[in-house]
Short mmCIF file of C-alpha atoms and ligand atoms in Angstrom, two decimals:
data_model
loop_
_atom_site.label_atom_id
_atom_site.label_comp_id
_atom_site.label_asym_id
_atom_site.label_seq_id
_atom_site.Cartn_x
_atom_site.Cartn_y
_atom_site.Cartn_z
CA MET R 256 20.96 17.89 -15.61
CA THR R 257 17.65 17.95 -14.14
CA GLN R 258 15.68 15.46 -12.11
CA HIS R 259 12.13 15.42 -10.95
CA ALA R 260 12.28 12.20 -7.94
CA VAL R 261 9.21 10.31 -6.49
CA ALA R 262 8.84 8.16 -2.88
CA MET R 263 5.56 6.66 -2.73
CA PRO R 264 3.46 4.23 0.20
CA ASP R 265 2.67 2.29 -3.84
CA SER R 266 4.21 0.59 -7.38
CA PHE R 267 0.11 3.20 -8.62
CA SER R 268 0.58 6.33 -7.21
CA ALA R 269 4.46 6.90 -7.89
CA ASP R 270 3.41 5.20 -10.82
CA ALA R 271 0.85 7.52 -11.28
CA ALA R 272 2.93 10.16 -9.80
CA LEU R 273 5.83 10.14 -12.47
CA ALA R 274 3.22 10.42 -15.12
CA VAL R 275 1.62 13.83 -14.77
CA LEU R 276 5.58 15.03 -13.19
CA ASN R 277 6.73 13.95 -16.94
CA GLU R 278 3.85 15.73 -18.28
CA GLY R 279 4.82 18.38 -16.93
CA GLY R 280 3.01 18.12 -14.11
CA ASN R 281 4.29 20.75 -10.73
CA ALA R 282 4.94 18.47 -7.54
CA VAL R 283 1.59 19.44 -6.32
CA ASP R 284 -0.25 18.40 -9.80
CA ALA R 285 1.89 15.16 -8.78
CA ALA R 286 0.37 15.39 -5.17
CA ILE R 287 -2.88 15.92 -6.02
CA ALA R 288 -3.19 12.38 -8.66
CA ALA R 289 -0.71 10.65 -6.07
CA GLN R 290 -3.31 11.15 -3.60
CA PHE R 291 -6.42 10.16 -5.56
CA VAL R 292 -4.29 6.84 -6.33
CA LEU R 293 -3.92 6.25 -3.36
CA ALA R 294 -7.90 6.16 -2.28
CA VAL R 295 -8.65 2.59 -4.66
CA THR R 296 -5.02 1.75 -3.79
CA TYR R 297 -3.66 1.91 -0.63
CA PRO R 298 -7.66 1.60 1.25
CA GLU R 299 -5.52 1.43 4.73
CA ALA R 300 -4.55 5.07 4.74
CA GLY R 301 -5.15 6.32 2.05
CA ASN R 302 -7.61 8.15 1.43
CA ILE R 303 -11.02 10.69 0.29
CA GLY R 304 -13.56 10.06 3.45
CA GLY R 305 -9.92 11.42 5.52
CA GLY R 306 -7.08 14.22 5.96
CA GLY R 307 -3.45 15.15 6.26
CA PHE R 308 -0.81 18.08 5.63
CA MET R 309 0.13 18.60 3.22
CA LEU R 310 4.16 20.89 3.15
CA ILE R 311 5.04 22.57 -0.31
CA HIS R 312 8.21 24.54 -1.02
CA LYS R 313 7.90 26.02 -3.74
CA ASP R 314 9.71 29.00 -5.62
CA GLY R 315 11.26 29.36 -2.69
CA GLN R 316 8.69 29.90 -0.86
CA GLN R 317 7.12 26.79 1.90
CA HIS R 318 3.66 26.41 2.30
CA PHE R 319 0.95 24.30 4.97
CA LEU R 320 -2.07 23.01 3.75
CA ASP R 321 -4.46 21.38 7.17
CA TYR R 322 -6.75 19.37 5.81
CA ARG R 323 -7.28 18.19 9.34
CA GLU R 324 -10.34 15.78 9.31
CA MET R 325 -13.23 18.53 11.46
CA ALA R 326 -15.03 16.89 14.39
CA PRO R 327 -19.15 17.42 13.33
CA GLY R 328 -21.43 20.45 14.57
CA ARG R 329 -23.83 17.91 16.74
CA ALA R 330 -20.30 16.02 18.61
CA HIS R 331 -19.71 16.81 22.38
CA ARG R 332 -16.77 17.29 24.91
CA ASP R 333 -18.02 13.85 27.01
CA MET R 334 -19.46 11.26 23.37
CA TYR R 335 -17.28 8.78 24.57
CA LEU R 336 -18.65 8.78 27.91
CA ASP R 337 -20.83 6.41 29.91
CA GLU R 338 -22.79 7.01 32.55
CA ASN R 339 -19.80 6.58 35.18
CA GLY R 340 -17.77 9.03 33.16
CA ASP R 341 -15.44 5.51 31.41
CA VAL R 342 -14.00 5.40 27.78
CA ILE R 343 -16.90 2.96 26.22
CA PRO R 344 -14.28 0.74 23.89
CA TYR R 345 -13.77 0.85 20.84
CA ALA R 346 -16.53 3.91 20.24
CA SER R 347 -14.38 6.48 18.97
CA LEU R 348 -12.52 3.63 16.90
CA PHE R 349 -15.12 1.88 15.13
CA GLY R 350 -18.04 2.49 13.44
CA THR R 351 -19.86 5.70 12.46
CA LEU R 352 -19.31 7.60 15.37
CA ALA R 353 -15.50 7.20 14.60
CA ALA R 354 -15.52 9.63 11.81
CA GLY R 355 -14.51 13.14 11.95
CA ILE R 356 -15.97 15.51 8.13
CA PRO R 357 -13.02 14.59 5.33
CA GLY R 358 -10.92 17.02 4.23
CA THR R 359 -9.14 15.05 2.31
CA VAL R 360 -10.64 16.09 -1.11
CA GLU R 361 -10.99 19.86 0.18
CA GLY R 362 -8.03 19.83 1.01
CA MET R 363 -6.44 18.64 -2.99
CA TRP R 364 -9.19 21.56 -4.93
CA GLN R 365 -7.51 24.10 -3.16
CA ALA R 366 -3.67 22.96 -2.88
CA HIS R 367 -4.93 22.38 -6.58
CA GLN R 368 -6.65 26.11 -7.05
CA ARG R 369 -3.55 28.47 -5.34
CA HIS R 370 -0.38 25.39 -7.22
CA GLY R 371 -1.66 23.62 -9.22
CA THR R 372 -0.95 23.36 -13.05
CA LEU R 373 -2.85 20.51 -15.22
CA PRO R 374 -6.54 20.65 -15.67
CA TRP R 375 -8.33 18.53 -12.25
CA ALA R 376 -10.03 16.23 -14.11
CA ARG R 377 -6.31 14.96 -15.60
CA LEU R 378 -5.49 13.82 -11.69
CA VAL R 379 -8.96 12.54 -10.26
CA GLN R 380 -7.97 10.04 -13.92
CA PRO R 381 -6.07 7.37 -12.87
CA ALA R 382 -7.54 7.03 -9.55
CA VAL R 383 -11.23 6.56 -11.62
CA MET R 384 -9.01 4.21 -14.16
CA LEU R 385 -8.62 2.13 -11.30
CA ALA R 386 -11.48 1.54 -9.56
CA ALA R 387 -14.03 1.45 -12.75
CA GLU R 388 -11.57 -0.91 -14.17
CA GLY R 389 -9.39 -2.94 -11.03
CA PHE R 390 -5.95 -2.52 -9.96
CA VAL R 391 -3.95 -5.98 -9.82
CA VAL R 392 -3.82 -6.50 -5.21
CA PRO R 393 -0.24 -7.40 -4.24
CA GLU R 394 0.52 -9.94 -1.50
CA LYS R 395 1.18 -7.52 1.13
CA LEU R 396 -2.53 -5.79 0.92
CA ALA R 397 -4.34 -9.09 0.56
CA GLY R 398 -2.60 -9.97 3.85
CA ARG R 399 -3.65 -6.86 5.58
CA ILE R 400 -7.52 -7.18 4.78
CA SER R 401 -7.63 -10.97 5.68
CA ARG R 402 -5.55 -9.95 8.71
CA TYR R 403 -7.76 -7.23 8.91
CA ILE R 404 -10.80 -8.79 8.73
CA GLU R 405 -9.80 -11.62 11.15
CA ARG R 406 -9.71 -9.00 13.41
CA ILE R 407 -12.34 -7.44 13.53
CA GLU R 408 -14.27 -11.01 13.38
CA ALA R 409 -12.68 -11.95 16.58
CA ARG R 410 -13.91 -8.68 18.67
CA ASP R 411 -17.79 -8.46 17.14
CA ILE R 412 -17.60 -5.31 16.04
CA ASP R 413 -20.46 -4.61 13.49
CA VAL R 414 -18.59 -2.75 10.76
CA ASN R 415 -19.39 -3.71 6.74
CA PHE R 416 -15.47 -3.14 6.20
CA ALA R 417 -15.92 -7.20 4.87
CA GLU R 418 -19.04 -6.33 2.23
CA PHE R 419 -16.42 -4.16 0.31
CA PHE R 420 -12.88 -5.74 0.69
CA ALA R 421 -13.35 -9.33 1.64
CA ASP R 422 -13.27 -10.09 -2.71
CA ALA R 423 -9.83 -7.98 -2.74
CA LYS R 424 -6.98 -11.12 -3.63
CA ALA R 425 -4.33 -11.32 -3.85
CA GLY R 426 -2.47 -11.46 -8.22
CA GLU R 427 -6.39 -11.18 -7.70
CA THR R 428 -7.84 -7.24 -10.49
CA PHE R 429 -10.14 -5.89 -7.30
CA VAL R 430 -12.15 -3.77 -9.13
CA GLN R 431 -14.71 -0.81 -6.46
CA THR R 432 -17.43 0.53 -8.85
CA GLU R 433 -19.38 2.41 -6.20
CA LEU R 434 -16.05 4.93 -5.51
CA ALA R 435 -15.30 4.86 -9.23
CA VAL R 436 -18.95 6.80 -9.28
CA THR R 437 -17.62 8.28 -6.20
CA LEU R 438 -14.31 9.86 -8.25
CA MET R 439 -16.08 10.30 -10.92
CA ARG R 440 -18.65 12.91 -9.24
CA ILE R 441 -15.69 14.76 -7.80
CA ARG R 442 -13.04 14.91 -11.43
CA ASP R 443 -16.24 16.40 -13.18
CA LYS R 444 -17.17 19.04 -10.01
CA GLY R 445 -14.62 19.61 -7.80
CA ALA R 446 -14.74 19.66 -4.38
CA ASP R 447 -18.09 20.01 -5.29
CA GLY R 448 -18.91 16.50 -5.66
CA PHE R 449 -17.75 15.30 -2.56
CA TYR R 450 -19.09 17.88 -0.37
CA ARG R 451 -22.18 18.76 -1.84
CA GLY R 452 -25.45 17.24 -3.36
CA THR R 453 -25.26 13.23 -4.52
CA THR R 454 -22.31 12.60 -2.70
CA ALA R 455 -23.06 14.25 0.32
CA SER R 456 -26.32 12.94 0.69
CA ILE R 457 -25.93 9.26 0.67
CA ILE R 458 -23.15 10.35 3.29
CA SER R 459 -25.52 12.25 4.95
CA GLU R 460 -28.27 9.54 4.58
CA PHE R 461 -25.78 6.62 6.17
CA MET R 462 -25.32 8.35 8.78
CA ALA R 463 -28.61 8.30 9.95
CA ASP R 464 -29.19 5.50 9.40
CA ASN R 465 -25.46 4.60 11.23
CA GLY R 466 -25.67 5.81 13.98
CA GLY R 467 -22.99 8.67 12.81
CA LEU R 468 -23.25 12.26 13.27
CA ILE R 469 -21.66 13.87 10.17
CA ASN R 470 -24.28 15.90 7.83
CA GLU R 471 -25.06 17.86 4.41
CA ASP R 472 -24.41 21.28 7.03
CA ASP R 473 -21.23 19.67 8.00
CA LEU R 474 -19.99 17.70 4.87
CA ALA R 475 -21.11 22.15 3.62
CA ALA R 476 -19.20 23.60 6.68
CA TYR R 477 -15.57 21.69 6.53
CA THR R 478 -12.50 23.68 5.46
CA ALA R 479 -10.04 22.99 4.61
CA GLN R 480 -7.39 26.14 6.13
CA TRP R 481 -3.30 26.71 5.21
CA ARG R 482 -1.19 27.42 7.90
CA GLN R 483 2.27 29.46 8.70
CA PRO R 484 4.21 26.03 8.66
CA ILE R 485 7.15 25.83 11.46
CA THR R 486 10.52 27.13 10.03
CA ALA R 487 13.63 26.95 12.20
CA GLN R 488 17.36 26.71 11.92
CA TRP R 489 19.44 23.37 12.91
CA ARG R 490 22.33 23.52 12.82
CA ASP R 491 23.16 24.03 9.34
CA TYR R 492 20.08 23.48 7.36
CA THR R 493 16.07 24.96 7.83
CA VAL R 494 13.75 22.91 8.76
CA VAL R 495 10.60 23.39 7.41
CA THR R 496 7.80 20.93 9.41
CA SER R 497 4.06 21.32 10.49
CA PRO R 498 2.75 23.62 12.97
CA PRO R 499 -0.50 22.83 15.07
CA THR R 500 -3.31 21.13 14.20
CA SER R 501 -0.18 18.84 14.71
CA SER R 502 2.04 18.45 17.42
CA GLY R 503 5.16 17.03 15.02
CA GLY R 504 6.64 19.84 13.67
CA ILE R 505 7.39 21.22 17.89
CA ALA R 506 8.06 17.55 19.14
CA ILE R 507 10.70 17.37 16.28
CA LEU R 508 12.21 20.68 17.17
CA GLN R 509 12.71 20.04 20.41
CA TRP R 510 13.75 16.36 19.42
CA LEU R 511 16.57 17.48 18.03
CA GLY R 512 17.35 20.44 19.53
CA MET R 513 16.62 19.07 22.86
CA TYR R 514 20.07 16.29 21.24
CA ASP R 515 22.43 19.36 20.16
CA ARG R 516 21.98 20.17 24.10
CA VAL R 517 22.80 16.71 25.76
CA GLU R 518 25.20 16.13 22.92
CA GLN R 519 26.65 19.49 23.61
CA ARG R 520 27.24 19.06 27.44
CA LEU R 521 28.57 15.51 27.19
CA GLY R 522 31.10 16.60 24.61
CA VAL R 523 31.29 13.45 23.15
CA GLU R 524 29.06 13.21 19.83
CA MET R 525 26.60 9.77 20.78
CA LYS R 526 26.69 6.78 18.19
CA HIS R 527 23.78 5.53 16.66
CA ASN R 528 21.74 3.23 18.24
CA SER R 529 24.05 2.62 21.07
CA VAL R 530 22.77 2.89 24.65
CA ASP R 531 23.79 6.68 25.32
CA TYR R 532 21.45 7.86 22.21
CA MET R 533 18.99 5.23 22.98
CA HIS R 534 19.01 6.92 26.58
CA VAL R 535 19.31 10.35 25.62
CA LEU R 536 16.72 10.27 22.24
CA ALA R 537 14.44 7.94 25.13
CA GLU R 538 14.53 11.02 28.40
CA VAL R 539 13.30 13.41 24.93
CA GLY R 540 10.22 12.16 23.89
CA LYS R 541 9.62 12.09 28.30
CA ARG R 542 9.17 15.77 27.92
CA VAL R 543 8.26 16.31 24.52
CA PHE R 544 4.96 13.44 25.11
CA ALA R 545 4.68 16.20 28.53
CA ASP R 546 4.02 19.07 26.76
CA ARG R 547 2.39 17.20 23.84
CA GLY R 548 -0.11 16.53 26.15
CA GLU R 549 -0.77 19.40 27.94
CA TYR R 550 -0.25 22.04 25.60
CA LEU R 551 -1.24 21.28 21.98
CA GLY R 552 -4.56 20.89 19.84
CA ASP R 553 -6.63 22.93 17.89
CA PRO R 554 -5.05 26.52 16.82
CA ASP R 555 -8.49 27.76 16.26
CA PHE R 556 -9.77 26.33 19.43
CA VAL R 557 -6.44 27.14 21.39
CA ASP R 558 -3.83 29.24 21.84
CA VAL R 559 -1.25 26.88 21.06
CA PRO R 560 2.24 28.67 22.26
CA THR R 561 4.33 27.03 19.73
CA GLY R 562 7.46 29.90 19.49
CA ASP R 563 7.92 29.09 23.93
CA LEU R 564 7.58 25.50 23.16
CA LEU R 565 10.94 25.43 21.13
CA ASN R 566 12.12 28.86 22.46
CA ASP R 567 16.52 28.57 23.25
CA ASP R 568 15.74 29.37 26.95
CA TYR R 569 13.01 26.16 27.51
CA LEU R 570 15.72 23.76 25.26
CA ASP R 571 18.30 24.60 27.88
CA GLN R 572 16.09 24.51 30.94
CA ARG R 573 14.20 21.22 29.44
CA ALA R 574 17.93 19.44 28.00
CA ALA R 575 18.78 20.31 31.83
CA PRO R 576 17.89 17.57 34.38
CA ILE R 577 19.10 14.44 31.35
CA GLN R 578 21.05 12.90 32.30
CA LEU R 579 23.67 9.25 31.08
CA GLY R 580 22.53 6.48 32.79
CA LYS R 581 20.22 7.38 34.63
CA LEU R 582 16.26 7.34 33.63
CA SER R 583 13.45 10.19 34.64
CA LEU R 584 10.78 8.88 36.63
CA THR R 585 7.92 9.65 34.81
CA GLU R 586 6.06 11.12 36.67
CA SER R 587 8.70 13.90 37.73
CA VAL R 588 7.95 14.75 33.85
CA LYS R 589 5.42 17.70 33.73
CA PRO R 590 4.32 20.14 31.10
CA GLY R 591 7.46 22.78 31.49
CA LEU R 592 6.57 25.76 30.31
CA LYS R 593 4.85 26.15 34.35
CA GLU R 594 2.75 20.92 30.90
CA SER R 595 -2.69 -0.40 14.74
CA GLU R 596 -1.45 2.69 13.57
CA ASP R 597 -1.53 3.46 10.28
CA THR R 598 -1.29 6.68 7.81
CA THR R 599 0.95 7.08 5.21
CA HIS R 600 3.27 9.66 3.63
CA PHE R 601 5.23 10.31 0.21
CA SER R 602 7.62 12.04 -0.60
CA ILE R 603 7.94 15.14 -4.07
CA VAL R 604 10.77 17.02 -6.14
CA ASP R 605 10.28 17.87 -9.38
CA SER R 606 12.36 19.40 -11.95
CA MET R 607 11.93 22.78 -10.96
CA GLY R 608 12.85 22.26 -7.50
CA ASN R 609 9.70 22.78 -6.36
CA ALA R 610 8.76 20.16 -2.88
CA VAL R 611 5.62 18.18 -1.61
CA SER R 612 5.80 16.03 1.82
CA ASN R 613 2.21 14.94 2.29
CA THR R 614 1.45 12.41 5.19
CA THR R 615 -2.29 11.54 4.60
CA THR R 616 -4.67 8.60 7.16
CA ILE R 617 -8.03 7.65 7.92
CA ASN R 618 -6.65 6.93 12.01
CA LEU R 619 -6.00 3.13 12.11
CA SER R 620 -5.52 1.03 9.87
CA PHE R 621 -7.79 0.47 7.09
CA GLY R 622 -10.09 3.58 9.59
CA SER R 623 -13.45 3.07 11.08
CA GLY R 624 -14.53 -0.02 9.38
CA VAL R 625 -17.05 0.88 7.84
CA VAL R 626 -17.30 2.52 4.24
CA VAL R 627 -20.67 4.52 3.45
CA GLU R 628 -22.72 2.67 1.18
CA GLY R 629 -23.34 3.67 -2.14
CA ALA R 630 -19.94 6.06 -2.11
CA GLY R 631 -17.85 3.37 -1.55
CA PHE R 632 -14.69 4.87 0.46
CA ILE R 633 -13.40 3.81 3.55
CA LEU R 634 -14.93 6.02 6.76
CA ASN R 635 -11.89 7.65 9.12
CA ASP R 636 -11.83 6.98 12.82
CA GLU R 637 -10.39 10.50 13.91
CA MET R 638 -12.28 11.00 17.07
CA ASP R 639 -9.78 9.23 18.56
CA ASP R 640 -6.82 11.71 18.55
CA PHE R 641 -9.55 14.04 20.12
CA SER R 642 -8.39 13.29 23.95
CA ALA R 643 -12.32 11.32 25.10
CA LYS R 644 -11.22 12.09 28.52
CA GLU R 645 -8.55 13.65 30.33
CA GLY R 646 -5.74 11.66 31.34
CA VAL R 647 -6.83 8.42 30.21
CA PRO R 648 -4.78 7.28 26.79
CA ASN R 649 -5.61 7.06 23.43
CA PHE R 650 -5.01 3.97 21.22
CA PHE R 651 -1.39 5.84 20.37
CA GLY R 652 -1.75 5.96 24.14
CA ALA R 653 -1.33 9.26 23.84
CA ILE R 654 -3.13 11.43 26.92
CA GLY R 655 -4.33 14.68 26.53
CA GLY R 656 -6.42 17.73 28.02
CA LYS R 657 -8.41 21.07 27.79
CA ALA R 658 -5.84 21.42 24.82
CA ASN R 659 -7.67 18.76 22.97
CA ALA R 660 -10.94 17.91 24.14
CA ILE R 661 -13.67 17.76 21.56
CA ALA R 662 -15.28 21.00 20.51
CA PRO R 663 -18.20 21.13 17.58
CA TYR R 664 -16.26 22.15 13.86
CA LYS R 665 -12.55 21.44 16.29
CA ARG R 666 -10.22 19.00 15.19
CA MET R 667 -8.61 16.86 16.44
CA LEU R 668 -4.33 16.52 17.14
CA SER R 669 -2.00 14.51 15.00
CA SER R 670 1.17 13.29 15.13
CA MET R 671 1.72 13.98 11.53
CA SER R 672 5.03 15.47 10.29
CA PRO R 673 5.60 16.66 6.99
CA THR R 674 9.45 17.97 6.88
CA ILE R 675 11.42 19.42 4.17
CA VAL R 676 14.51 20.79 5.91
CA LEU R 677 16.39 23.13 3.44
CA GLN R 678 19.99 23.27 2.46
CA GLU R 679 21.26 27.16 2.09
CA GLY R 680 17.13 27.62 1.08
CA ARG R 681 17.46 24.56 -2.32
CA VAL R 682 15.37 21.19 -1.37
CA LYS R 683 18.20 18.51 1.00
CA MET R 684 15.49 16.36 1.51
CA VAL R 685 11.06 15.89 1.89
CA THR R 686 10.88 13.30 4.80
CA GLY R 687 7.61 12.20 6.73
CA SER R 688 6.23 8.05 7.25
CA PRO R 689 2.48 6.84 9.35
CA GLY R 690 2.73 5.01 12.87
CA GLY R 691 0.52 7.91 15.49
CA THR R 692 2.64 8.61 17.37
CA THR R 693 5.97 7.19 16.50
CA ILE R 694 5.44 9.38 12.96
CA LEU R 695 6.95 12.12 15.72
CA THR R 696 10.14 9.09 16.14
CA SER R 697 10.56 8.02 12.49
CA VAL R 698 10.84 11.84 11.37
CA TYR R 699 13.15 12.82 13.26
CA GLN R 700 15.26 9.75 13.61
CA SER R 701 15.36 9.86 9.69
CA ILE R 702 16.74 13.67 9.86
CA LEU R 703 19.67 12.27 12.76
CA ASN R 704 20.42 9.41 11.00
CA ALA R 705 19.86 11.72 7.16
CA LEU R 706 22.00 15.21 7.99
CA VAL R 707 23.88 13.62 11.25
CA PHE R 708 25.34 10.37 10.63
CA ASN R 709 24.98 11.01 6.64
CA MET R 710 23.58 7.88 6.03
CA PRO R 711 23.06 7.14 2.17
CA VAL R 712 18.27 7.40 2.05
CA GLU R 713 17.76 3.94 1.86
CA ALA R 714 19.38 3.30 5.22
CA VAL R 715 18.28 6.21 6.49
CA VAL R 716 14.95 4.69 5.36
CA ASN R 717 16.08 0.98 6.88
CA THR R 718 18.15 1.54 9.79
CA PRO R 719 16.83 0.36 12.69
CA ARG R 720 14.45 3.00 15.10
CA PHE R 721 13.40 3.26 18.31
CA HIS R 722 10.45 5.47 20.67
CA HIS R 723 10.06 6.25 24.06
CA GLN R 724 6.89 8.59 24.00
CA LEU R 725 6.21 9.13 28.46
CA LEU R 726 4.48 6.51 28.39
CA PRO R 727 3.86 3.29 28.98
CA GLU R 728 6.39 4.20 31.09
CA HIS R 729 10.18 3.05 30.77
CA LEU R 730 8.48 1.30 27.65
CA ILE R 731 11.20 1.56 24.14
CA ARG R 732 9.35 0.08 20.92
CA HIS R 733 12.03 -0.36 19.14
CA HIS R 734 12.90 -1.62 15.29
CA PRO R 735 14.25 -5.81 15.13
CA GLY R 736 18.39 -4.95 14.03
CA ILE R 737 19.30 -3.18 17.03
CA ASP R 738 22.87 -5.58 18.81
CA ALA R 739 21.56 -7.51 21.27
CA SER R 740 23.79 -5.84 24.46
CA THR R 741 22.95 -2.27 24.04
CA LEU R 742 19.30 -3.36 25.02
CA ASN R 743 20.79 -6.09 27.41
CA ALA R 744 22.35 -2.67 28.89
CA LEU R 745 19.34 -0.58 28.52
CA VAL R 746 17.46 -3.63 30.42
CA ASP R 747 20.25 -3.49 33.13
CA MET R 748 18.93 0.84 33.64
CA GLY R 749 15.75 -0.11 33.78
CA TYR R 750 13.64 0.80 30.22
CA ASN R 751 11.09 -2.30 29.55
CA LEU R 752 11.75 -2.54 25.55
CA ARG R 753 8.92 -4.02 23.17
CA GLU R 754 9.77 -5.35 19.60
CA SER R 755 7.67 -3.32 17.23
CA GLU R 756 7.45 -2.52 13.35
CA PHE R 757 6.26 1.12 13.14
CA GLY R 758 6.29 3.01 10.62
CA ASP R 759 7.33 3.77 6.86
CA LEU R 760 9.23 5.60 5.42
CA HIS R 761 9.45 7.40 2.40
CA VAL R 762 12.61 9.82 2.12
CA ILE R 763 13.60 11.57 0.13
CA LEU R 764 18.19 12.89 0.11
CA LYS R 765 19.73 15.69 -1.87
CA THR R 766 23.27 14.16 -2.29
CA GLU R 767 26.68 15.76 -4.53
CA GLN R 768 25.46 13.49 -6.91
CA GLY R 769 21.84 14.77 -7.09
CA LEU R 770 19.13 12.99 -5.54
CA THR R 771 18.47 9.68 -3.83
CA ALA R 772 14.81 8.35 -3.13
CA ALA R 773 14.13 5.89 -1.24
CA SER R 774 11.05 3.73 1.03
CA GLU R 775 11.50 1.52 3.49
CA ALA R 776 11.89 -2.31 2.53
CA ARG R 777 9.30 -3.36 4.80
CA GLY R 778 6.98 -1.43 3.49
CA ARG R 779 5.54 -1.93 -0.26
CA GLY R 780 6.65 0.77 -0.95
CA LYS R 781 7.82 2.12 -5.36
CA ALA R 782 10.68 5.73 -5.05
CA VAL R 783 12.51 6.49 -8.23
CA VAL R 784 14.28 9.16 -9.67
CA GLU R 785 15.28 9.98 -13.13
CA VAL R 786 17.01 11.91 -15.27
CA THR R 787 14.77 15.14 -17.08
CA GLU R 788 17.26 16.31 -19.50
N1 LIG I 871 -4.10 9.26 12.95
C1 LIG I 871 -2.74 9.36 13.48
C2 LIG I 871 -2.59 10.78 13.42
O1 LIG I 871 -2.97 11.58 13.03
O2 LIG I 871 -1.92 11.43 14.71
#
C-alpha cells in the first residue's frame, strides 16, 4: 500500500495540494500550489507579501530553504526609535515601514527550480482561479477579518486593510481581482513576475507614496538561501529541523535535550502535563530564551554558535541547576555560553516518501494591515522580529541584542520551525505550527506527545500545551483543559498563569498502520490521508 497525506491550514489549500499529488506531482509541487492558494484564502498569514522556511526530505536527502524577508536597503539599526531613543509604538507593526522585502515568491521559485516536477504555471493556477473567480469565505475567516477591522479602528491605526477586506462575509463569494492579476504575472513570468517589471514598480511606487522603504533595487536584490538543516540524534530518532535565521531548531533540540537530562537525573518518567512536567519544561524554556536573545540572528551577518549551543556538555551544564519545586530567578538565568500572533504551517508526505514541512508568515494576523494598491496583496510586518532596541521586548515578548539588530538586507530572527523526524532514514513525523515564539513550544511538545507519550495524531495536535519564555517573569501561558489542581499547584510554586489559545499544529505521523494526519481542531485546517494504490 502506498499513501500520501496533507495537513493544511484550510480546505482550499488541502484540496489544491491533493490535486497536485493525484496528478503525479511530488510533495514540493504540492507545497508550492498550497502556498499560493493560502495567499488567497488564508489572508491572515498565507502570503506572497511575506516569507517563510521550507524543510524538504526528498530521495533520502534533507534541504532547507530560507525565504525569510530581508530588511530594505535603506533600513538602519535605530529606525524605530524616537529622538529620546525610545521605541515608537506600532512603528514596526503596522504600515509600510513595518515591511521587510517579501521572500515567498522567490522561495517558491527556487524550490520549483531544484525540486519541482509539474510545470510552474500549473502550480500557480489554482490560486489565480480562487482570486479571480472567488472563494466562499469560511465563518472563522470572516470573524477574524471583522475583529481585526474593529481593532485597528479602535486604535486609530491608519492602514488600508478594510478597503480590501471589509466585503469578505461568511458564506459569500469573495473575489480579489488585483491579486489575481499579480498572480497571473507570477504564473506567466515566474519570480520575475514579482521582483521585476510591473509588480516591482507598483510596489516601489506604493512604498514611495506611503512612507515605505522598499524600492525596485531592493526587490531585484532579494535572494532566498538554501541552508544546511540542523540534524541531531534524539532518542531513537533523527530530528531534522530549522537552522538560523530560525531560532527554532536550536530551541527545540535544547528543549528536548534538557528535558531528557532532567528526567534521567530524577530517574522517573514524568507524567504528561503534570506539575513537575510543566515546571521542568518552563525552567528549560527560561534557558532557551536567554540563549535565543543573546546569540541568535541572521547567519549571513553574525556567527551563530549552533554547535556550542547543542553540545552535550553544554546541555548537561545548562540542565544541571534545574530542580523540582523551585523556580530559577529570571534575572539569574543568563545566556549560557560564557548568553494575535499569526503565521501558518503545512505538512505534506507524498507517495514516494518525500516530505515537506513549510511554515510561512506575514508576522501578525494580516501583517502590516497594508494592501499594496494595484497589486492586491498584504505586506508583512516582519521588521518587528528584529530587536528594535537592545533588551526591549518585541510583540512576542522576545528580547534581543546585537545579533538581531536591524541592518540593510539582513533577515530578522524567526521562531518558525518546520521540522521532520526520521526513523531509520524514513519519515516518522512532519510537524510545525504558527504562533510567534510559542511555535517553539508547539513543535517540541508535539514531538514529546507523539514520540514519548505515544499519542495518536489527533491527540498530538489537540492535547493542551503550555509555554514559558523567560519573560514576562514566571508567566506560563497555557491552553484551556489543563487539570485545575495542576494549575493551582503551579500558582502555589510562584508561577503566574494565563490561559491563551496559541498555535495551530498540522502534523503527519507514521504509525504501524500507515500515515495518519491531523490539523488542530481550533483552526480551520484539513488533514487527509489517501491510499494511492
Ligand atoms: N513572525 C514570527 C516569526 O517568524 O517568528
